[in-house]
Coordinates of C-alpha atoms in Angstrom, one line a residue:
X292 CA 252.9 120.2 176.5
X293 CA 252.8 122.4 173.5
X294 CA 252.3 120.6 170.2
X295 CA 254.3 121.5 167.1
X296 CA 252.6 123.8 164.6
X297 CA 253.2 121.3 161.8
X298 CA 251.1 118.7 163.7
X299 CA 248.0 120.9 163.9
X300 CA 244.9 119.7 161.9
X301 CA 243.5 122.3 159.5
X302 CA 240.6 124.3 160.8
X303 CA 237.2 122.7 160.1
X304 CA 235.8 125.7 158.1
X305 CA 239.0 125.8 156.0
X306 CA 238.8 122.1 155.3
X307 CA 235.1 122.3 154.3
X308 CA 235.8 125.2 152.0
X309 CA 238.7 123.3 150.4
X310 CA 236.5 120.2 149.8
X311 CA 233.8 122.4 148.3
X312 CA 236.2 124.0 145.8
X313 CA 237.9 120.7 145.0
X314 CA 234.5 119.4 143.7
X315 CA 233.6 122.7 141.9
X316 CA 234.9 121.8 138.4
X317 CA 232.8 118.6 138.4
X318 CA 229.7 120.6 139.6
X319 CA 230.2 123.3 136.9
X320 CA 230.7 120.6 134.3
X321 CA 227.5 118.7 135.3
X322 CA 225.4 121.8 135.5
X323 CA 226.7 123.1 132.2
X324 CA 226.0 119.8 130.4
X325 CA 222.5 119.5 131.8
X326 CA 221.8 123.2 130.9
X327 CA 223.0 122.8 127.3
X328 CA 221.0 119.6 126.8
X329 CA 217.9 121.2 128.3
X330 CA 218.2 124.2 125.9
X331 CA 218.6 121.7 123.0
X332 CA 215.5 119.9 124.1
X333 CA 213.5 123.1 124.3
X334 CA 214.7 124.3 120.9
X335 CA 214.2 121.0 119.0
X336 CA 211.2 119.7 120.9
X337 CA 209.3 122.9 120.2
X338 CA 210.4 123.4 116.6
X339 CA 206.9 123.5 115.2
X340 CA 207.0 119.9 114.0
X341 CA 204.5 117.8 116.0
X342 CA 206.8 114.8 115.8
X343 CA 209.5 116.5 117.8
X344 CA 207.2 117.1 120.8
X345 CA 208.1 113.8 122.5
X346 CA 211.6 115.2 123.0
X347 CA 210.1 117.5 125.6
X348 CA 209.8 114.4 127.9
X349 CA 213.6 114.6 128.4
X350 CA 213.2 117.8 130.4
X351 CA 211.8 116.1 133.5
X352 CA 214.8 113.7 133.5
X353 CA 217.2 116.6 133.2
X354 CA 215.4 118.5 136.0
X355 CA 215.7 115.5 138.3
X356 CA 219.3 114.9 137.5
X357 CA 220.3 118.4 138.7
X358 CA 222.3 118.0 141.9
X359 CA 221.2 121.3 143.4
X360 CA 218.3 123.8 143.3
X361 CA 220.6 126.2 141.4
X362 CA 221.2 123.5 138.8
X363 CA 217.5 122.8 138.5
X364 CA 216.8 126.5 138.0
X365 CA 219.3 126.7 135.2
X366 CA 217.9 123.6 133.6
X367 CA 214.3 124.9 133.7
X368 CA 215.4 128.3 132.4
X369 CA 217.3 126.8 129.5
X370 CA 214.3 124.6 128.5
X371 CA 211.7 127.4 128.7
X372 CA 213.9 130.0 127.0
X373 CA 214.8 127.6 124.2
X374 CA 211.2 126.6 123.6
X375 CA 210.0 130.3 123.5
X376 CA 213.0 131.6 121.6
X377 CA 210.8 133.4 119.1
X378 CA 209.4 135.8 121.7
X379 CA 212.1 138.5 121.5
X380 CA 211.5 139.1 117.8
X381 CA 207.8 138.8 118.1
X382 CA 207.5 141.3 120.9
X383 CA 209.8 143.8 119.1
X384 CA 207.5 143.6 116.0
X385 CA 204.3 143.8 118.0
X386 CA 205.3 146.8 120.1
X387 CA 207.4 148.4 117.3
X388 CA 210.4 148.5 119.7
X389 CA 214.0 147.2 119.8
X390 CA 215.0 143.8 120.9
X391 CA 215.7 145.0 124.4
X392 CA 212.0 145.0 125.3
X393 CA 211.6 141.7 123.7
X394 CA 214.4 140.2 125.7
X395 CA 213.1 141.7 128.9
X396 CA 209.6 140.2 128.4
X397 CA 211.1 136.9 127.3
X398 CA 212.9 136.6 130.6
X399 CA 209.9 137.9 132.6
X400 CA 207.7 135.3 130.9
X401 CA 210.0 132.5 132.1
X402 CA 209.9 133.5 135.7
X403 CA 206.8 131.6 136.6
X404 CA 207.9 128.4 135.0
X405 CA 211.5 128.6 136.4
X406 CA 210.4 129.6 139.9
X407 CA 207.9 126.8 140.2
X408 CA 210.3 124.1 139.0
X409 CA 213.1 125.6 141.2
X410 CA 210.8 125.6 144.3
X411 CA 209.5 122.1 143.7
X412 CA 213.0 120.6 143.2
X413 CA 214.2 118.4 146.0
X414 CA 217.5 116.6 146.7
X415 CA 215.5 113.5 147.8
X416 CA 215.1 110.9 145.1
X417 CA 212.4 108.3 144.4
X418 CA 208.8 109.0 144.8
X419 CA 209.4 112.3 146.6
X420 CA 211.1 113.9 143.5
X421 CA 208.5 112.3 141.2
X422 CA 205.7 113.9 143.3
X423 CA 207.4 117.2 143.3
X424 CA 207.7 117.2 139.5
X425 CA 204.1 116.2 139.2
X426 CA 203.1 119.2 141.4
X427 CA 205.2 121.6 139.3
X428 CA 203.6 120.3 136.1
X429 CA 200.1 120.6 137.5
X430 CA 200.8 124.1 138.8
X431 CA 202.0 125.2 135.3
X432 CA 198.9 123.6 133.7
X433 CA 196.0 125.3 135.5
X434 CA 195.3 129.0 136.4
X435 CA 196.7 131.2 137.7
X436 CA 200.2 130.1 136.9
X437 CA 199.0 128.1 133.9
X438 CA 198.3 131.2 132.0
X439 CA 202.0 131.3 131.2
X440 CA 202.5 127.5 131.1
X441 CA 203.9 127.2 127.7
X442 CA 206.0 124.2 126.5
X443 CA 204.3 121.7 128.7
X444 CA 205.7 118.2 127.9
X445 CA 202.2 116.7 128.4
X446 CA 201.4 118.1 124.9
X447 CA 203.3 115.2 123.4
X448 CA 200.6 112.8 124.5
X449 CA 198.8 113.1 121.2
X450 CA 202.0 112.0 119.3
X451 CA 202.8 109.1 121.7
X452 CA 199.2 107.8 122.2
X453 CA 197.0 109.0 119.3
X454 CA 193.4 108.2 119.9
X455 CA 193.9 107.2 123.5
X456 CA 192.1 110.3 124.9
X457 CA 192.3 110.6 128.7
X458 CA 194.1 107.3 129.0
X459 CA 196.8 108.7 126.7
X460 CA 197.1 111.7 129.0
X461 CA 197.5 109.4 132.0
X462 CA 200.1 107.2 130.2
X463 CA 202.1 110.2 129.2
X464 CA 202.0 111.5 132.8
X465 CA 203.3 108.1 134.0
X466 CA 206.2 108.4 131.5
X467 CA 207.0 112.0 132.7
X468 CA 207.0 110.9 136.3
X469 CA 209.1 107.8 135.6
X470 CA 211.6 110.1 133.9
X471 CA 212.4 111.7 137.2
X472 CA 213.3 108.4 138.9
X473 CA 215.9 105.7 138.4
X474 CA 213.6 104.3 135.7
X475 CA 214.2 107.4 133.6
X476 CA 216.2 105.6 130.8
X477 CA 213.6 102.8 130.3
X478 CA 210.8 105.5 130.3
X479 CA 212.6 107.6 127.7
X480 CA 213.3 104.5 125.6
X481 CA 209.6 103.7 125.6
X482 CA 208.8 107.3 124.7
X483 CA 211.3 107.2 121.9
X484 CA 209.9 103.9 120.5
X485 CA 206.4 105.3 120.6
X486 CA 207.5 108.5 118.8
X487 CA 209.2 106.4 116.0
X488 CA 206.1 104.2 115.7
X489 CA 203.9 107.3 115.5
X490 CA 206.1 108.9 112.8
X491 CA 205.8 105.7 110.7
X492 CA 202.0 105.6 110.9
X493 CA 201.4 109.3 111.0
X494 CA 198.1 110.7 109.6
X495 CA 197.0 114.3 109.8
X496 CA 193.7 115.1 111.6
X497 CA 190.7 115.1 109.3
X498 CA 188.4 118.0 108.6
X499 CA 184.6 117.8 108.9
X500 CA 182.9 117.5 105.6
X501 CA 181.8 120.9 104.2
X502 CA 184.1 122.8 106.5
X503 CA 187.0 124.8 105.1
X504 CA 189.7 126.9 106.9
X505 CA 191.2 129.8 105.0
X506 CA 194.7 131.1 105.8
X507 CA 195.4 134.8 105.0
X508 CA 198.5 137.1 104.9
X509 CA 196.9 140.5 105.6
X510 CA 199.3 143.1 106.9
X511 CA 197.8 144.3 110.1
X512 CA 199.3 145.8 113.3
X513 CA 198.8 146.6 116.9
X514 CA 195.4 148.2 117.4
X515 CA 194.9 148.2 113.7
X516 CA 191.9 146.2 112.4
X517 CA 190.4 145.2 109.1
X518 CA 189.6 148.2 106.9
X519 CA 186.9 148.3 104.2
X520 CA 189.3 147.0 101.5
X521 CA 190.3 144.0 103.6
X522 CA 186.7 143.3 104.5
X523 CA 185.8 143.1 100.7
X524 CA 188.8 140.8 100.0
X525 CA 187.8 138.5 102.9
X526 CA 184.2 138.4 101.7
X527 CA 185.5 137.3 98.2
X528 CA 187.5 134.5 99.9
X529 CA 184.3 133.3 101.6
X530 CA 182.2 133.5 98.4
X531 CA 184.9 131.6 96.5
X532 CA 184.9 128.8 99.1
X533 CA 181.1 128.6 99.0
X534 CA 181.2 128.3 95.3
X535 CA 183.5 125.3 95.7
X536 CA 181.0 123.6 98.0
X537 CA 182.0 124.8 101.5
X538 CA 179.1 125.1 103.9
X539 CA 181.1 126.6 106.8
X540 CA 184.2 128.8 106.2
X541 CA 186.6 129.4 109.2
X542 CA 188.6 132.7 109.0
X543 CA 191.5 133.7 111.2
X544 CA 191.5 135.7 114.4
X545 CA 190.6 139.4 113.9
X546 CA 189.6 138.7 110.2
X547 CA 186.3 140.6 110.7
X548 CA 187.9 143.5 112.5
X549 CA 185.9 145.6 115.0
X550 CA 182.4 144.3 114.9
X551 CA 179.8 147.0 114.5
X552 CA 176.3 147.3 113.0
X553 CA 177.8 148.6 109.8
X554 CA 180.2 145.6 109.5
X555 CA 177.3 143.3 110.3
X556 CA 175.2 144.8 107.5
X557 CA 178.1 144.6 105.0
X558 CA 178.5 140.9 105.6
X559 CA 174.8 140.1 105.7
X560 CA 174.3 141.7 102.3
X561 CA 177.4 139.9 100.9
X562 CA 176.1 136.5 102.0
X563 CA 172.6 136.9 100.6
X564 CA 171.5 133.9 98.6
X565 CA 174.5 131.9 99.8
X566 CA 174.1 128.7 102.0
X567 CA 177.3 129.4 103.9
X568 CA 178.3 130.3 107.4
X569 CA 181.5 132.4 108.0
X570 CA 183.2 131.9 111.3
X571 CA 185.8 134.6 111.9
X572 CA 187.6 136.5 114.6
X573 CA 186.4 140.0 115.7
X574 CA 186.7 142.5 118.4
X575 CA 183.8 144.0 120.3
X576 CA 184.4 147.2 122.2
X577 CA 183.2 147.8 125.8
X578 CA 183.4 150.6 128.3
X579 CA 186.4 149.0 130.1
X580 CA 188.2 147.4 127.2
X581 CA 187.3 144.9 124.6
X582 CA 186.4 141.3 123.9
X583 CA 188.4 139.1 121.5
X584 CA 185.9 136.6 120.1
X585 CA 184.8 134.5 117.2
X586 CA 181.6 135.5 115.2
X587 CA 179.3 133.2 113.2
X588 CA 177.9 135.2 110.2
X589 CA 175.2 134.2 107.8
X590 CA 172.8 136.0 105.5
X591 CA 170.6 136.5 108.6
X592 CA 173.3 138.4 110.5
X593 CA 176.1 137.7 112.9
X594 CA 176.2 136.4 116.4
X595 CA 178.9 135.8 119.0
X596 CA 180.1 132.2 118.8
X597 CA 182.9 132.2 121.3
X598 CA 184.7 134.6 123.7
X599 CA 188.4 134.1 124.3
X600 CA 189.0 132.8 127.8
X601 CA 192.8 133.5 128.0
X602 CA 194.0 136.5 126.0
X603 CA 197.8 137.1 125.8
X604 CA 199.0 138.6 129.1
X605 CA 200.6 142.1 128.9
X606 CA 199.9 142.7 125.2
X607 CA 196.2 142.0 125.4
X608 CA 195.1 141.1 129.0
X609 CA 196.1 144.0 131.3
X610 CA 194.3 143.5 134.6
X611 CA 196.2 146.4 136.2
X612 CA 194.5 148.9 134.0
X613 CA 191.5 149.5 131.7
X614 CA 191.5 149.2 128.0
X615 CA 192.7 145.6 127.7
X616 CA 191.1 142.4 126.6
X617 CA 188.6 140.7 129.0
X618 CA 189.6 137.3 130.4
X619 CA 187.4 134.6 131.7
X620 CA 189.5 131.5 132.4
X621 CA 186.5 129.4 133.3
X622 CA 184.1 130.8 130.7
X623 CA 182.2 128.6 128.2
X624 CA 184.7 126.2 126.7
X625 CA 182.5 124.5 124.1
X626 CA 180.1 125.9 121.6
X627 CA 176.9 123.9 121.1
X628 CA 175.5 124.6 117.6
X629 CA 172.5 122.3 118.1
X630 CA 174.0 119.6 115.9
X631 CA 177.8 119.8 116.7
X632 CA 179.8 120.7 119.8
X633 CA 182.8 122.8 118.9
X634 CA 186.0 123.3 121.0
X635 CA 187.3 126.7 119.9
X636 CA 191.0 127.6 120.7
X637 CA 191.7 131.2 119.9
X638 CA 195.4 131.9 119.3
X639 CA 197.3 132.0 122.6
X640 CA 195.0 129.3 124.1
X641 CA 196.7 126.8 121.8
X642 CA 200.0 127.1 123.7
X643 CA 198.4 126.3 127.0
X644 CA 197.1 123.1 128.7
X645 CA 194.2 124.5 130.6
X646 CA 192.0 125.8 127.8
X647 CA 192.4 122.6 125.9
X648 CA 191.6 120.3 128.8
X649 CA 188.8 122.6 129.9
X650 CA 187.2 122.2 126.4
X651 CA 187.9 118.4 126.0
X652 CA 186.2 117.7 129.4
X653 CA 182.9 118.7 127.7
X654 CA 183.2 116.1 124.9
X655 CA 183.3 118.3 121.7
X656 CA 182.8 116.8 118.3
X657 CA 185.8 118.6 116.7
X658 CA 188.1 121.6 117.2
X659 CA 188.6 125.0 115.6
X660 CA 191.9 126.8 116.0
X661 CA 192.5 130.3 114.7
X662 CA 195.2 133.0 115.2
X663 CA 196.5 136.2 113.9
X664 CA 200.3 136.0 113.7
X665 CA 201.1 139.2 111.8
X666 CA 203.7 140.0 114.5
X667 CA 205.5 136.6 114.4
X668 CA 207.9 137.5 111.6
X669 CA 210.3 134.8 110.7
X670 CA 209.8 133.0 114.1
X671 CA 208.3 129.5 114.5
X672 CA 205.6 130.7 116.9
X673 CA 202.7 129.9 114.6
X674 CA 204.1 126.4 113.6
X675 CA 204.3 125.7 117.3
X676 CA 200.7 126.7 117.9
X677 CA 199.6 124.5 115.0
X678 CA 201.8 121.5 116.1
X679 CA 200.3 121.7 119.6
X680 CA 196.7 121.8 118.2
X681 CA 197.4 118.8 115.9
X682 CA 198.8 116.9 118.9
X683 CA 195.7 117.5 121.0
X684 CA 193.4 116.7 118.1
X685 CA 195.2 113.4 117.5
X686 CA 195.1 112.5 121.2
X687 CA 191.3 112.6 121.2
X688 CA 190.9 111.6 117.6
X689 CA 189.0 114.8 116.8
X690 CA 188.7 116.5 113.4
X691 CA 190.2 120.0 113.4
X692 CA 189.8 123.1 111.2
X693 CA 192.6 125.8 111.4
X694 CA 192.8 129.3 110.0
X695 CA 195.7 131.7 110.6
X696 CA 196.7 135.1 109.4
X697 CA 200.5 135.1 109.0
X698 CA 203.4 136.7 107.2
X699 CA 203.7 135.1 103.7
X700 CA 206.8 133.1 104.7
X701 CA 205.1 131.6 107.8
X702 CA 201.9 131.0 105.8
X703 CA 203.7 128.7 103.4
X704 CA 205.1 126.4 106.2
X705 CA 202.4 124.3 107.7
X706 CA 203.6 121.8 110.3
X707 CA 203.7 118.2 109.3
X708 CA 204.1 115.1 111.2
X709 CA 206.7 113.7 108.7
X710 CA 210.3 114.1 109.6

């Protein structure tokens, strides 16, 4: 018996396709909402004010709420691109190019973060998703992927749990993991309450007695280092600080230019009869490239204090060719002066988790953070570096001395914990 055409059931494939498209508007709306909120979290959380860092803990919750791997990819991309939004302008200034190169490197820099969070996402909830997020966070915290692991929410530990040290790191990790489970709203509520309490009782990290950091606004450029006139002006800054009682003066990255016997002699003569040590950034040339480092200079001469472990990829560290900066991710992390143990974070290292934890594992007495942000323009890159440094110093209750070279507009805006 032949059944009437009107009684036939729709083909299975057609029915599945119809069901999929019937739910498409809801999926698009959900993904769009999560993506927009994630971008907001990245932009505001990494504004350059240390007190907004706890907002970054919303990202794990948004990542876990994505209903597909595609949605998780968009959420991760929006967060990272929002947090690093100053990169296109900075790159264009650094390389003297148009914004197109900056946009290309901005997107390229996000690929590691986005790929890891996309790969680790799972549709399974509960402890499986929590463990997957923990894995993604660890991968973006340690080398090799950790060399591009900016905007890590764990940085907020110093704001939420000041003085707690490693226990504060554990507590923040628990909140991040909980934010990927059904307990996300209580976890975020706890983080919000702790952030408010921290804002009310906020105190800036202290400076060691006799130490002074000097910010500058020298106009430099790519492959352009301190000339004779700048050296003399920097020497005057150190002599003035010494006259005011400073025993150790910290100068920005690259403040001493290319270190040569001639520069060493210039500084040695300038510091004669002064009981002061100048610590400043310099470059030492080698056959296959150069080293970006910090020098300690007295009337007796200069010596290498610290070698940068993680130079900026592409612009400085170029392992595919010769002529770039040397990198040693596991190199000496703490400087032992015989009296004090110093954790030195040189520019790019302040944006990452690994160099900080590597240094703090060795129990330093205080931190030094320097940078040369001549290329940052009107972006908030330098305030973000300073905010991250302040957060880490507060977590371990360490004094910190900072010195940055920046455009005059950026120099005038130091991050503050007050909202």
